[in-house]
Amino acid sequence: MVLMLWWLAALLLVLAAVAVFVFRRPRPGESSLPVAHSGRITSLPSFRRTMRTRLLTTFAFLAVIVITGISTLAGIARPAWIETVNPERKLRDVMLCLDVSGSMLGYDADLLQAYQELVERFDGERIGMTVFNSTAVSAFPLTDDYDMVETYLKDAEEGFRSWGTEGTDYSWSTAPPNIDGSSLIGDGLVSCIDNFDRQDEKRSRSIVFATDNMLAGDPLFELTQATDIAVESDIRVYSLSPPSILTTPQTQELQSVSDRTGGKQFDLGSAATIDDIVAEIQSQEAQRTPGRSYTIVHDTPAAPLTIAVFALAAVFVLAWRVRS
């Protein structure tokens, strides 16, 4: 406990002492008029009882005045306790990797909604997003600004749901006219891997790889080669494919990719998919590092000011008793 404005309380106390010294009431001179037989009066039990009561009331009155002054000065001095917080940051990164090719347009809005649910369940992870078709574009880099991430994902979901009307095109830059082919899955995965930063730090890194794995073109990297790069980089890949009642060669290949990297393959149609992905990612060991320390000042003037209020009420009551 510290007094943040102790100097103000000390100044007021000095001023009060000066005021008492300057404006004190002069003592009345001794009366030269003798009173005969006063001892008989002062020896009466009723007189002694009255004087004792008056003396106790006066002492109580002075004590309450002192308590009122001290508690008021304590409240003015701003009592507070100071807490220094040293938060820990989780060194865990998650890259949302979204296939925005033509075969995925009917699913991208739902996938973006699933991404929003993922972000809502994360706590402390840095989130990034990369979209790809024939080439890849970083939608936003790894960040812990969850408000920005949620806003972007919501806007992108609305854009894909209004596709072909007046919605914003969130995928046009991933299919430039000078590149042949589309849905280059391996190239997309490699681009998502390359968008992880802080390579010199030991961090838990995961990719949520949303694609139907429908290749249409000649990629620079086959999906198996991209998987090798993910394994070498110690990055887990959690593949997320559109709902299907059949196991296709494409989903089997995604299953192989996920298994090799230590991740898992999920189907968007499962109700437990989001919870399972979050549980898998957060079960990974994440290094922790101290965050930037900051100080919190907790003001606690309530107790002394409450005492001052009740003591002041008692002053008025005792002042009336002393005068009477």
mmCIF file of C-alpha atoms in Angstrom:
data_model
loop_
_atom_site.group_PDB
_atom_site.id
_atom_site.type_symbol
_atom_site.label_atom_id
_atom_site.label_comp_id
_atom_site.label_asym_id
_atom_site.label_seq_id
_atom_site.Cartn_x
_atom_site.Cartn_y
_atom_site.Cartn_z
ATOM 1 C CA MET A 1 0.000 0.000 0.000
ATOM 2 C CA VAL A 2 1.346 3.426 -0.979
ATOM 3 C CA LEU A 3 0.032 6.988 -0.788
ATOM 4 C CA MET A 4 0.263 8.434 -4.277
ATOM 5 C CA LEU A 5 -0.457 12.046 -3.157
ATOM 6 C CA TRP A 6 1.072 11.963 0.322
ATOM 7 C CA TRP A 7 2.590 15.386 -0.222
ATOM 8 C CA LEU A 8 -0.876 16.916 -0.705
ATOM 9 C CA ALA A 9 -2.094 15.424 2.577
ATOM 10 C CA ALA A 10 1.031 16.714 4.352
ATOM 11 C CA LEU A 11 0.492 20.187 2.909
ATOM 12 C CA LEU A 12 -3.121 20.293 4.071
ATOM 13 C CA LEU A 13 -2.070 19.115 7.527
ATOM 14 C CA VAL A 14 0.492 21.930 7.788
ATOM 15 C CA LEU A 15 -2.078 24.488 6.631
ATOM 16 C CA ALA A 16 -4.567 23.228 9.209
ATOM 17 C CA ALA A 17 -1.953 23.520 11.973
ATOM 18 C CA VAL A 18 -1.131 27.089 10.913
ATOM 19 C CA ALA A 19 -4.827 27.990 10.877
ATOM 20 C CA VAL A 20 -5.316 26.613 14.401
ATOM 21 C CA PHE A 21 -2.302 28.561 15.665
ATOM 22 C CA VAL A 22 -3.389 31.850 14.046
ATOM 23 C CA PHE A 23 -7.092 31.716 14.817
ATOM 24 C CA ARG A 24 -7.022 29.952 18.181
ATOM 25 C CA ARG A 25 -9.332 31.420 20.787
ATOM 26 C CA PRO A 26 -7.487 33.351 23.545
ATOM 27 C CA ARG A 27 -7.755 31.907 27.014
ATOM 28 C CA PRO A 28 -10.109 33.839 29.300
ATOM 29 C CA GLY A 29 -8.468 35.549 32.247
ATOM 30 C CA GLU A 30 -8.924 34.188 35.728
ATOM 31 C CA SER A 31 -12.005 35.569 37.505
ATOM 32 C CA SER A 32 -11.227 37.715 40.489
ATOM 33 C CA LEU A 33 -14.653 37.062 41.945
ATOM 34 C CA PRO A 34 -14.446 34.460 44.743
ATOM 35 C CA VAL A 35 -17.278 31.967 45.202
ATOM 36 C CA ALA A 36 -18.034 30.867 48.721
ATOM 37 C CA HIS A 37 -18.706 27.240 49.619
ATOM 38 C CA SER A 38 -18.056 25.967 46.041
ATOM 39 C CA GLY A 39 -16.666 22.768 47.503
ATOM 40 C CA ARG A 40 -20.134 21.752 48.640
ATOM 41 C CA ILE A 41 -21.373 21.988 45.044
ATOM 42 C CA THR A 42 -18.477 20.119 43.460
ATOM 43 C CA SER A 43 -18.776 17.343 46.016
ATOM 44 C CA LEU A 44 -22.360 16.553 45.087
ATOM 45 C CA PRO A 45 -22.741 13.137 43.303
ATOM 46 C CA SER A 46 -24.951 14.649 40.602
ATOM 47 C CA PHE A 47 -22.372 17.362 39.852
ATOM 48 C CA ARG A 48 -19.546 14.817 39.683
ATOM 49 C CA ARG A 49 -21.643 12.584 37.406
ATOM 50 C CA THR A 50 -22.451 15.516 35.113
ATOM 51 C CA MET A 51 -18.842 16.651 34.913
ATOM 52 C CA ARG A 52 -17.646 13.078 34.211
ATOM 53 C CA THR A 53 -20.190 12.708 31.417
ATOM 54 C CA ARG A 54 -19.228 16.077 29.952
ATOM 55 C CA LEU A 55 -15.527 15.203 30.120
ATOM 56 C CA LEU A 56 -16.074 11.858 28.343
ATOM 57 C CA THR A 57 -18.236 13.535 25.699
ATOM 58 C CA THR A 58 -15.562 16.174 25.106
ATOM 59 C CA PHE A 59 -12.854 13.531 24.758
ATOM 60 C CA ALA A 60 -15.055 11.520 22.349
ATOM 61 C CA PHE A 61 -15.754 14.703 20.376
ATOM 62 C CA LEU A 62 -12.050 15.470 20.039
ATOM 63 C CA ALA A 63 -11.241 11.835 19.143
ATOM 64 C CA VAL A 64 -13.873 11.784 16.381
ATOM 65 C CA ILE A 65 -12.537 15.077 15.014
ATOM 66 C CA VAL A 66 -9.049 13.546 14.869
ATOM 67 C CA ILE A 67 -10.382 10.400 13.177
ATOM 68 C CA THR A 68 -12.301 12.519 10.658
ATOM 69 C CA GLY A 69 -9.212 14.552 9.843
ATOM 70 C CA ILE A 70 -6.891 11.561 9.528
ATOM 71 C CA SER A 71 -9.284 9.529 7.345
ATOM 72 C CA THR A 72 -9.996 12.546 5.139
ATOM 73 C CA LEU A 73 -6.292 13.212 4.649
ATOM 74 C CA ALA A 74 -5.769 9.507 3.939
ATOM 75 C CA GLY A 75 -8.434 9.611 1.225
ATOM 76 C CA ILE A 76 -6.965 12.785 -0.283
ATOM 77 C CA ALA A 77 -3.511 11.164 -0.296
ATOM 78 C CA ARG A 78 -4.888 8.568 -2.772
ATOM 79 C CA PRO A 79 -4.068 5.238 -1.137
ATOM 80 C CA ALA A 80 -3.308 2.586 -3.732
ATOM 81 C CA TRP A 81 -1.498 -0.664 -4.256
ATOM 82 C CA ILE A 82 0.727 -1.159 -7.256
ATOM 83 C CA GLU A 83 0.881 -4.399 -9.236
ATOM 84 C CA THR A 84 3.549 -5.205 -11.801
ATOM 85 C CA VAL A 85 2.296 -7.696 -14.380
ATOM 86 C CA ASN A 86 4.674 -9.869 -16.377
ATOM 87 C CA PRO A 87 2.449 -11.683 -18.899
ATOM 88 C CA GLU A 88 3.632 -14.712 -20.798
ATOM 89 C CA ARG A 89 3.235 -14.911 -24.545
ATOM 90 C CA LYS A 90 2.566 -18.240 -26.184
ATOM 91 C CA LEU A 91 4.956 -18.956 -29.027
ATOM 92 C CA ARG A 92 2.351 -20.714 -31.138
ATOM 93 C CA ASP A 93 1.545 -19.669 -34.722
ATOM 94 C CA VAL A 94 -1.386 -20.748 -36.875
ATOM 95 C CA MET A 95 -1.603 -20.068 -40.624
ATOM 96 C CA LEU A 96 -5.039 -20.258 -42.224
ATOM 97 C CA CYS A 97 -4.422 -21.511 -45.768
ATOM 98 C CA LEU A 98 -7.476 -21.224 -48.056
ATOM 99 C CA ASP A 99 -7.931 -22.582 -51.577
ATOM 100 C CA VAL A 100 -9.997 -20.005 -53.532
ATOM 101 C CA SER A 101 -10.003 -21.780 -56.893
ATOM 102 C CA GLY A 102 -13.187 -22.203 -58.905
ATOM 103 C CA SER A 103 -13.993 -25.648 -57.512
ATOM 104 C CA MET A 104 -13.920 -24.215 -53.998
ATOM 105 C CA LEU A 105 -16.115 -21.140 -54.480
ATOM 106 C CA GLY A 106 -19.182 -22.971 -53.206
ATOM 107 C CA TYR A 107 -17.407 -23.849 -49.944
ATOM 108 C CA ASP A 108 -15.177 -20.863 -49.196
ATOM 109 C CA ALA A 109 -17.841 -18.892 -47.322
ATOM 110 C CA ASP A 110 -18.467 -21.856 -45.005
ATOM 111 C CA LEU A 111 -14.728 -22.368 -44.575
ATOM 112 C CA LEU A 112 -14.284 -18.706 -43.634
ATOM 113 C CA GLN A 113 -17.068 -19.108 -41.101
ATOM 114 C CA ALA A 114 -15.228 -22.133 -39.716
ATOM 115 C CA TYR A 115 -12.055 -20.030 -39.523
ATOM 116 C CA GLN A 116 -13.949 -17.446 -37.473
ATOM 117 C CA GLU A 117 -15.031 -20.139 -35.038
ATOM 118 C CA LEU A 118 -11.423 -21.283 -34.787
ATOM 119 C CA VAL A 119 -10.200 -17.782 -33.976
ATOM 120 C CA GLU A 120 -12.875 -17.342 -31.311
ATOM 121 C CA ARG A 121 -11.526 -20.394 -29.492
ATOM 122 C CA PHE A 122 -7.848 -19.476 -29.717
ATOM 123 C CA ASP A 123 -6.146 -17.699 -26.839
ATOM 124 C CA GLY A 124 -2.758 -16.081 -27.397
ATOM 125 C CA GLU A 125 -1.854 -17.720 -30.707
ATOM 126 C CA ARG A 126 -0.729 -15.557 -33.588
ATOM 127 C CA ILE A 127 -2.990 -15.948 -36.606
ATOM 128 C CA GLY A 128 -2.127 -15.419 -40.277
ATOM 129 C CA MET A 129 -3.971 -16.119 -43.511
ATOM 130 C CA THR A 130 -2.864 -16.994 -47.044
ATOM 131 C CA VAL A 131 -5.188 -17.574 -50.005
ATOM 132 C CA PHE A 132 -4.121 -19.366 -53.151
ATOM 133 C CA ASN A 133 -5.229 -20.480 -56.577
ATOM 134 C CA SER A 134 -2.666 -20.429 -59.387
ATOM 135 C CA THR A 135 -0.581 -18.199 -57.134
ATOM 136 C CA ALA A 136 -0.747 -17.283 -53.462
ATOM 137 C CA VAL A 137 -1.423 -13.992 -51.690
ATOM 138 C CA SER A 138 -0.964 -13.166 -48.004
ATOM 139 C CA ALA A 139 -4.335 -11.883 -46.808
ATOM 140 C CA PHE A 140 -2.754 -10.750 -43.534
ATOM 141 C CA PRO A 141 0.507 -11.689 -41.776
ATOM 142 C CA LEU A 142 0.777 -13.469 -38.457
ATOM 143 C CA THR A 143 -0.733 -11.234 -35.788
ATOM 144 C CA ASP A 144 -2.349 -11.337 -32.356
ATOM 145 C CA ASP A 145 -4.793 -8.546 -33.288
ATOM 146 C CA TYR A 146 -7.864 -10.746 -33.037
ATOM 147 C CA ASP A 147 -10.279 -7.884 -33.686
ATOM 148 C CA MET A 148 -8.681 -7.234 -37.072
ATOM 149 C CA VAL A 149 -8.613 -10.946 -37.898
ATOM 150 C CA GLU A 150 -12.276 -11.456 -37.034
ATOM 151 C CA THR A 151 -13.321 -8.366 -38.997
ATOM 152 C CA TYR A 152 -11.395 -9.472 -42.079
ATOM 153 C CA LEU A 153 -12.756 -13.025 -41.969
ATOM 154 C CA LYS A 154 -16.311 -11.773 -41.546
ATOM 155 C CA ASP A 155 -15.974 -9.367 -44.468
ATOM 156 C CA ALA A 156 -14.403 -12.079 -46.622
ATOM 157 C CA GLU A 157 -17.207 -14.507 -45.764
ATOM 158 C CA GLU A 158 -19.801 -11.936 -46.807
ATOM 159 C CA GLY A 159 -17.837 -11.288 -49.996
ATOM 160 C CA PHE A 160 -17.849 -14.963 -50.976
ATOM 161 C CA ARG A 161 -21.529 -15.375 -50.086
ATOM 162 C CA SER A 162 -22.424 -12.495 -52.437
ATOM 163 C CA TRP A 163 -20.131 -13.796 -55.185
ATOM 164 C CA GLY A 164 -21.222 -12.677 -58.667
ATOM 165 C CA THR A 165 -23.484 -9.883 -57.388
ATOM 166 C CA GLU A 166 -21.991 -6.835 -55.754
ATOM 167 C CA GLY A 167 -19.647 -8.526 -53.293
ATOM 168 C CA THR A 168 -15.960 -7.871 -53.031
ATOM 169 C CA ASP A 169 -13.735 -10.300 -54.942
ATOM 170 C CA TYR A 170 -11.290 -11.755 -52.427
ATOM 171 C CA SER A 171 -9.570 -14.107 -54.890
ATOM 172 C CA TRP A 172 -8.946 -12.187 -58.125
ATOM 173 C CA SER A 173 -5.283 -11.520 -57.327
ATOM 174 C CA THR A 174 -4.571 -15.254 -56.954
ATOM 175 C CA ALA A 175 -5.245 -15.992 -60.647
ATOM 176 C CA PRO A 176 -3.205 -13.538 -62.727
ATOM 177 C CA PRO A 177 -3.596 -13.958 -66.525
ATOM 178 C CA ASN A 178 0.094 -14.661 -67.074
ATOM 179 C CA ILE A 179 0.016 -17.921 -65.047
ATOM 180 C CA ASP A 180 -1.576 -21.035 -66.541
ATOM 181 C CA GLY A 181 -3.567 -23.485 -64.499
ATOM 182 C CA SER A 182 -5.466 -23.161 -61.238
ATOM 183 C CA SER A 183 -5.707 -24.745 -57.831
ATOM 184 C CA LEU A 184 -1.989 -25.424 -57.650
ATOM 185 C CA ILE A 185 -2.193 -27.235 -54.326
ATOM 186 C CA GLY A 186 1.498 -27.890 -53.693
ATOM 187 C CA ASP A 187 2.493 -24.324 -54.563
ATOM 188 C CA GLY A 188 -0.213 -23.022 -52.242
ATOM 189 C CA LEU A 189 1.048 -25.111 -49.326
ATOM 190 C CA VAL A 190 4.647 -24.010 -49.907
ATOM 191 C CA SER A 191 3.532 -20.358 -49.954
ATOM 192 C CA CYS A 192 1.737 -20.832 -46.651
ATOM 193 C CA ILE A 193 4.896 -22.373 -45.175
ATOM 194 C CA ASP A 194 7.008 -19.450 -46.439
ATOM 195 C CA ASN A 195 4.713 -16.933 -44.717
ATOM 196 C CA PHE A 196 5.808 -18.072 -41.250
ATOM 197 C CA ASP A 197 8.220 -15.528 -39.800
ATOM 198 C CA ARG A 198 10.697 -15.533 -36.883
ATOM 199 C CA GLN A 199 12.426 -18.634 -38.171
ATOM 200 C CA ASP A 200 15.163 -18.214 -35.550
ATOM 201 C CA GLU A 201 12.667 -18.778 -32.716
ATOM 202 C CA LYS A 202 11.478 -22.162 -31.500
ATOM 203 C CA ARG A 203 7.745 -21.900 -32.024
ATOM 204 C CA SER A 204 4.835 -24.265 -32.476
ATOM 205 C CA ARG A 205 3.649 -23.819 -36.080
ATOM 206 C CA SER A 206 0.453 -25.181 -37.633
ATOM 207 C CA ILE A 207 -1.379 -24.797 -40.939
ATOM 208 C CA VAL A 208 -5.146 -25.219 -41.321
ATOM 209 C CA PHE A 209 -5.127 -26.248 -44.979
ATOM 210 C CA ALA A 210 -8.611 -25.863 -46.505
ATOM 211 C CA THR A 211 -8.779 -27.355 -50.008
ATOM 212 C CA ASP A 212 -10.541 -29.985 -52.108
ATOM 213 C CA ASN A 213 -7.155 -30.983 -53.572
ATOM 214 C CA MET A 214 -8.492 -30.730 -57.137
ATOM 215 C CA LEU A 215 -5.321 -29.937 -59.079
ATOM 216 C CA ALA A 216 -5.752 -28.210 -62.465
ATOM 217 C CA GLY A 217 -2.365 -27.308 -63.885
ATOM 218 C CA ASP A 218 1.356 -27.905 -63.535
ATOM 219 C CA PRO A 219 2.608 -26.709 -60.141
ATOM 220 C CA LEU A 220 6.199 -25.904 -59.284
ATOM 221 C CA PHE A 221 5.869 -28.157 -56.223
ATOM 222 C CA GLU A 222 3.977 -31.398 -56.087
ATOM 223 C CA LEU A 223 1.974 -31.882 -52.908
ATOM 224 C CA THR A 224 4.418 -34.557 -51.728
ATOM 225 C CA GLN A 225 7.306 -32.111 -52.157
ATOM 226 C CA ALA A 226 5.400 -29.449 -50.255
ATOM 227 C CA THR A 227 4.812 -31.992 -47.505
ATOM 228 C CA ASP A 228 8.542 -32.695 -47.306
ATOM 229 C CA ILE A 229 9.169 -28.974 -46.795
ATOM 230 C CA ALA A 230 6.545 -28.863 -44.034
ATOM 231 C CA VAL A 231 8.178 -31.829 -42.274
ATOM 232 C CA GLU A 232 11.639 -30.242 -42.545
ATOM 233 C CA SER A 233 10.232 -26.987 -41.132
ATOM 234 C CA ASP A 234 8.504 -28.842 -38.258
ATOM 235 C CA ILE A 235 5.100 -27.538 -39.314
ATOM 236 C CA ARG A 236 1.956 -29.567 -38.692
ATOM 237 C CA VAL A 237 -0.682 -29.518 -41.422
ATOM 238 C CA TYR A 238 -4.343 -29.943 -40.498
ATOM 239 C CA SER A 239 -6.222 -30.426 -43.742
ATOM 240 C CA LEU A 240 -9.837 -29.332 -43.923
ATOM 241 C CA SER A 241 -11.800 -30.562 -46.927
ATOM 242 C CA PRO A 242 -15.374 -29.892 -48.102
ATOM 243 C CA PRO A 243 -18.035 -32.297 -46.788
ATOM 244 C CA SER A 244 -18.223 -35.624 -48.597
ATOM 245 C CA ILE A 245 -19.755 -38.997 -47.871
ATOM 246 C CA LEU A 246 -17.113 -40.767 -49.947
ATOM 247 C CA THR A 247 -13.393 -41.181 -49.493
ATOM 248 C CA THR A 248 -11.755 -39.960 -52.678
ATOM 249 C CA PRO A 249 -8.139 -40.133 -53.843
ATOM 250 C CA GLN A 250 -7.925 -36.394 -53.125
ATOM 251 C CA THR A 251 -8.995 -36.772 -49.487
ATOM 252 C CA GLN A 252 -6.724 -39.799 -49.094
ATOM 253 C CA GLU A 253 -3.785 -37.707 -50.287
ATOM 254 C CA LEU A 254 -4.691 -34.940 -47.808
ATOM 255 C CA GLN A 255 -4.863 -37.585 -45.101
ATOM 256 C CA SER A 256 -1.340 -38.688 -46.006
ATOM 257 C CA VAL A 257 -0.077 -35.079 -45.937
ATOM 258 C CA SER A 258 -1.551 -34.485 -42.482
ATOM 259 C CA ASP A 259 -0.293 -37.777 -41.077
ATOM 260 C CA ARG A 260 3.276 -37.183 -42.295
ATOM 261 C CA THR A 261 3.455 -33.769 -40.656
ATOM 262 C CA GLY A 262 1.925 -34.903 -37.370
ATOM 263 C CA GLY A 263 -1.435 -33.274 -38.057
ATOM 264 C CA LYS A 264 -4.839 -34.695 -38.939
ATOM 265 C CA GLN A 265 -7.354 -34.576 -41.760
ATOM 266 C CA PHE A 266 -10.810 -33.188 -41.026
ATOM 267 C CA ASP A 267 -14.094 -32.948 -42.877
ATOM 268 C CA LEU A 268 -16.004 -29.650 -42.784
ATOM 269 C CA GLY A 269 -19.314 -31.494 -42.423
ATOM 270 C CA SER A 270 -18.513 -32.828 -38.947
ATOM 271 C CA ALA A 271 -20.035 -30.930 -36.034
ATOM 272 C CA ALA A 272 -16.974 -31.537 -33.870
ATOM 273 C CA THR A 273 -14.414 -30.476 -36.489
ATOM 274 C CA ILE A 274 -13.672 -27.006 -35.066
ATOM 275 C CA ASP A 275 -13.319 -28.214 -31.487
ATOM 276 C CA ASP A 276 -11.070 -31.058 -32.633
ATOM 277 C CA ILE A 277 -8.762 -28.768 -34.623
ATOM 278 C CA VAL A 278 -8.442 -26.307 -31.734
ATOM 279 C CA ALA A 279 -7.770 -29.133 -29.281
ATOM 280 C CA GLU A 280 -5.099 -30.590 -31.582
ATOM 281 C CA ILE A 281 -3.320 -27.269 -32.084
ATOM 282 C CA GLN A 282 -3.448 -26.239 -28.441
ATOM 283 C CA SER A 283 -2.238 -29.639 -27.277
ATOM 284 C CA GLN A 284 1.127 -28.915 -28.880
ATOM 285 C CA GLU A 285 3.849 -27.770 -26.558
ATOM 286 C CA ALA A 286 4.367 -24.041 -27.003
ATOM 287 C CA GLN A 287 7.410 -22.204 -25.748
ATOM 288 C CA ARG A 288 6.599 -19.314 -23.462
ATOM 289 C CA THR A 289 8.471 -16.061 -23.203
ATOM 290 C CA PRO A 290 7.886 -13.117 -20.831
ATOM 291 C CA GLY A 291 5.853 -10.356 -22.420
ATOM 292 C CA ARG A 292 6.354 -6.653 -21.891
ATOM 293 C CA SER A 293 5.903 -5.797 -18.212
ATOM 294 C CA TYR A 294 3.396 -3.149 -17.249
ATOM 295 C CA THR A 295 2.269 -1.603 -13.987
ATOM 296 C CA ILE A 296 -1.308 -1.371 -12.741
ATOM 297 C CA VAL A 297 -2.237 1.126 -10.003
ATOM 298 C CA HIS A 298 -5.318 0.075 -8.002
ATOM 299 C CA ASP A 299 -6.838 3.078 -6.189
ATOM 300 C CA THR A 300 -8.377 2.179 -2.796
ATOM 301 C CA PRO A 301 -9.794 5.414 -1.318
ATOM 302 C CA ALA A 302 -13.146 3.871 -0.410
ATOM 303 C CA ALA A 303 -12.240 2.706 3.118
ATOM 304 C CA PRO A 304 -10.752 5.967 4.500
ATOM 305 C CA LEU A 305 -13.412 8.132 2.851
ATOM 306 C CA THR A 306 -16.201 5.912 4.221
ATOM 307 C CA ILE A 307 -14.695 6.249 7.711
ATOM 308 C CA ALA A 308 -14.498 10.021 7.202
ATOM 309 C CA VAL A 309 -18.205 10.240 6.286
ATOM 310 C CA PHE A 310 -19.370 8.303 9.356
ATOM 311 C CA ALA A 311 -16.929 10.150 11.611
ATOM 312 C CA LEU A 312 -18.212 13.496 10.332
ATOM 313 C CA ALA A 313 -21.764 12.452 11.162
ATOM 314 C CA ALA A 314 -20.585 11.544 14.641
ATOM 315 C CA VAL A 315 -18.942 14.988 14.956
ATOM 316 C CA PHE A 316 -22.296 16.717 14.476
ATOM 317 C CA VAL A 317 -24.002 14.434 17.000
ATOM 318 C CA LEU A 318 -21.322 14.931 19.657
ATOM 319 C CA ALA A 319 -21.145 18.673 18.961
ATOM 320 C CA TRP A 320 -24.850 18.892 19.806
ATOM 321 C CA ARG A 321 -24.304 16.871 23.007
ATOM 322 C CA VAL A 322 -21.341 19.040 24.069
ATOM 323 C CA ARG A 323 -23.274 22.269 23.508
ATOM 324 C CA SER A 324 -26.241 20.959 25.429
#
